[in-house]
Coordinates of C-alpha atoms in Angstrom, one line a residue:
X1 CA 74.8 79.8 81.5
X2 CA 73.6 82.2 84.4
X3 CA 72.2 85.1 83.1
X4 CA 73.5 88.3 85.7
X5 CA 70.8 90.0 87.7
X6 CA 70.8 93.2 89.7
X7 CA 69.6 91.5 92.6
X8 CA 73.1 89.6 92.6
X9 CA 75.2 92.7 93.7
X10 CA 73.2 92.8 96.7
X11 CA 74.4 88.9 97.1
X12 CA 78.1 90.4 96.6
X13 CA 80.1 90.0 100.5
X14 CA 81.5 93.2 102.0
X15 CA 84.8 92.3 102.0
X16 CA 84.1 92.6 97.8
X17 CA 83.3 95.9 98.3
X18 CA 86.2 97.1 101.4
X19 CA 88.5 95.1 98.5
X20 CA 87.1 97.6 95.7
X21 CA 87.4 100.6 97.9
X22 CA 91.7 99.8 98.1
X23 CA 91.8 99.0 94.7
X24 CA 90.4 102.0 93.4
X25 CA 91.9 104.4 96.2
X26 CA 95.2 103.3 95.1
X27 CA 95.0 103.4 91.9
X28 CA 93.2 106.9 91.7
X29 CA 96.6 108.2 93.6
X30 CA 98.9 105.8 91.0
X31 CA 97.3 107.2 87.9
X32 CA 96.5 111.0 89.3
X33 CA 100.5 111.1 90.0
X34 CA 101.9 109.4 86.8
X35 CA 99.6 111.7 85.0
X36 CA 101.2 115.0 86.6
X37 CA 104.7 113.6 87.1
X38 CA 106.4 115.4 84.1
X39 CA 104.9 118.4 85.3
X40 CA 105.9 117.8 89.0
X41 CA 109.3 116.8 88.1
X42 CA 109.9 119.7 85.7
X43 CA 108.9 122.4 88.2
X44 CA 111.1 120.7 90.9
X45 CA 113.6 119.9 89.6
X46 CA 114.1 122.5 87.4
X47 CA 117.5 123.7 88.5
X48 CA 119.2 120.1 87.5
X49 CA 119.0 119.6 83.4
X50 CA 119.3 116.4 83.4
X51 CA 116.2 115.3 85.4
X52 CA 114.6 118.1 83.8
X53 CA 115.3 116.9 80.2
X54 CA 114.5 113.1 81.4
X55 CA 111.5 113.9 83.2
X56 CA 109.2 112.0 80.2
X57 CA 111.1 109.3 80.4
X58 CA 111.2 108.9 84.7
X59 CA 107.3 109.5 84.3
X60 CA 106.4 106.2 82.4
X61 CA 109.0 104.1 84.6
X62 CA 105.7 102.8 86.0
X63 CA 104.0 101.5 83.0
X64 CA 107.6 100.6 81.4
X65 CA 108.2 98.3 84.7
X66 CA 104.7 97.1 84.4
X67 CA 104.2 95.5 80.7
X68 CA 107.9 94.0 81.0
X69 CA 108.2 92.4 84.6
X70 CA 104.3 91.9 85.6
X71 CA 104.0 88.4 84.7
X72 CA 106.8 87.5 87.2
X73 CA 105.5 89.4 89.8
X74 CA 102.3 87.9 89.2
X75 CA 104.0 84.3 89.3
X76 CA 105.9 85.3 92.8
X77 CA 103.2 86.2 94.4
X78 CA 101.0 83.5 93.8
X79 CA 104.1 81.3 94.6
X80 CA 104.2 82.7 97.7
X81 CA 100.5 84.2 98.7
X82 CA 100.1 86.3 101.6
X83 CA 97.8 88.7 99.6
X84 CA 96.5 91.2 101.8
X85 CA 100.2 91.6 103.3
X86 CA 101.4 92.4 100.2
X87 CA 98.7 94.8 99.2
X88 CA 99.0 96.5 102.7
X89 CA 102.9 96.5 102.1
X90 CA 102.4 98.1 98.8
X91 CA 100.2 100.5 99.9
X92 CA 102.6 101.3 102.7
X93 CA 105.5 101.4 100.1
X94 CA 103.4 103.7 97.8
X95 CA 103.1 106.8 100.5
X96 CA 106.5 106.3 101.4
X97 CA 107.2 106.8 97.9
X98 CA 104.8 110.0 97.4
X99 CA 106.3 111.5 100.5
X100 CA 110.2 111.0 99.2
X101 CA 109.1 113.0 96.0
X102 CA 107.6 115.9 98.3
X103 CA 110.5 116.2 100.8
X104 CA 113.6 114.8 99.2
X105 CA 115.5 116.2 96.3
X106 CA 116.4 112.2 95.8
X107 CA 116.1 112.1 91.8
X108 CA 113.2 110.9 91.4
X109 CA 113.9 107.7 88.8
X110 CA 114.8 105.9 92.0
X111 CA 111.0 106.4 93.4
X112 CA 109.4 106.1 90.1
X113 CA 111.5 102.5 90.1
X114 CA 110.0 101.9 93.8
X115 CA 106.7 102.7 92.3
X116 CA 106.9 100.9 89.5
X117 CA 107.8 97.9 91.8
X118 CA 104.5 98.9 94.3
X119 CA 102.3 99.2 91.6
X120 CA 103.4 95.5 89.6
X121 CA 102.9 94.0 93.4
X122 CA 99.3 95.8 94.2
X123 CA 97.9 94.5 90.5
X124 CA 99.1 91.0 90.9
X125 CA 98.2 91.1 94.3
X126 CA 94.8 92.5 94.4
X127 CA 93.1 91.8 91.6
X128 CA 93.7 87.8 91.7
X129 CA 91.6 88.1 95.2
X130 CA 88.3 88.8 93.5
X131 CA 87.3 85.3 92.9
X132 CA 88.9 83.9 96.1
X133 CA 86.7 85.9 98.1
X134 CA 83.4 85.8 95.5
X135 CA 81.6 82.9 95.7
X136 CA 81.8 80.5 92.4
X137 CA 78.4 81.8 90.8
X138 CA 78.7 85.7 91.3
X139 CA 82.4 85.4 90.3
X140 CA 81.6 87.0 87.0
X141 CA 78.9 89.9 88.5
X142 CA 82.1 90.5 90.7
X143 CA 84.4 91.0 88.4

């Protein structure tokens, strides 16, 4: 058993550290928005009762999505790989999403759905990278 040292972040490569840079940008914007999405959808859409009174519910369609259909996702996309083009797709997906809630009176379960999709994608697709780009013995300082 290694013991972990200091000096091994300094061993860590940079594509570690762009990696860690997307994964906490996006998930900064996920979290910051599903936090406030109530709120945003109540003030919106106040005029429509029905997304009004369901605005709770379109909220947590991220984390709903997530703990049901993650583990398929997760099998998908390491049946298929193509990591970083799924990450930049979700990514891409994600602002697409953010801008249909700012100029669209779409309802907004249909992007909550699209970002509960994006955000199953971007956690089984970003997260497994770690140790493929870590080498073996920093795997765990990495992580």
């Amino acid at each position: 058993v290694k013991k972990v040292s200091v000096r091994d972040v300094s061993k860590l490569p940079a594509r570690l550290w762009v990696l860690s840079c997307i994964i906490s940008l996006y998930y900064i914007g996920i979290f910051a928005f599903v936090a406030v999405a109530k709120d945003f959808f109540e003030a919106k859409w106040h005029a429509d009762a029905t997304i009004r009174n369901g605005s709770s519910f379109r909220s947590s369609l991220v984390y709903l999505m997530s703990m049901v259909f993650t583990i398929f996702v997760g099998a998908f996309v390491d049946k298929i790989g193509n990591r970083a083009r799924i990450m930049f797709l979700t990514c891409a997906v994600s602002i697409i999403v953010f801008l249909l809630f700012e100029f669209t009176t779409l309802d907004p379960l249909w992007g909550m759905l699209l970002l509960g999709v994006t955000y199953m994608f971007a956690a089984s697709s970003m997260w497994p990278c770690i140790p493929l780009i870590v080498p073996m013995e920093l795997v765990g300082t990495a992580n």
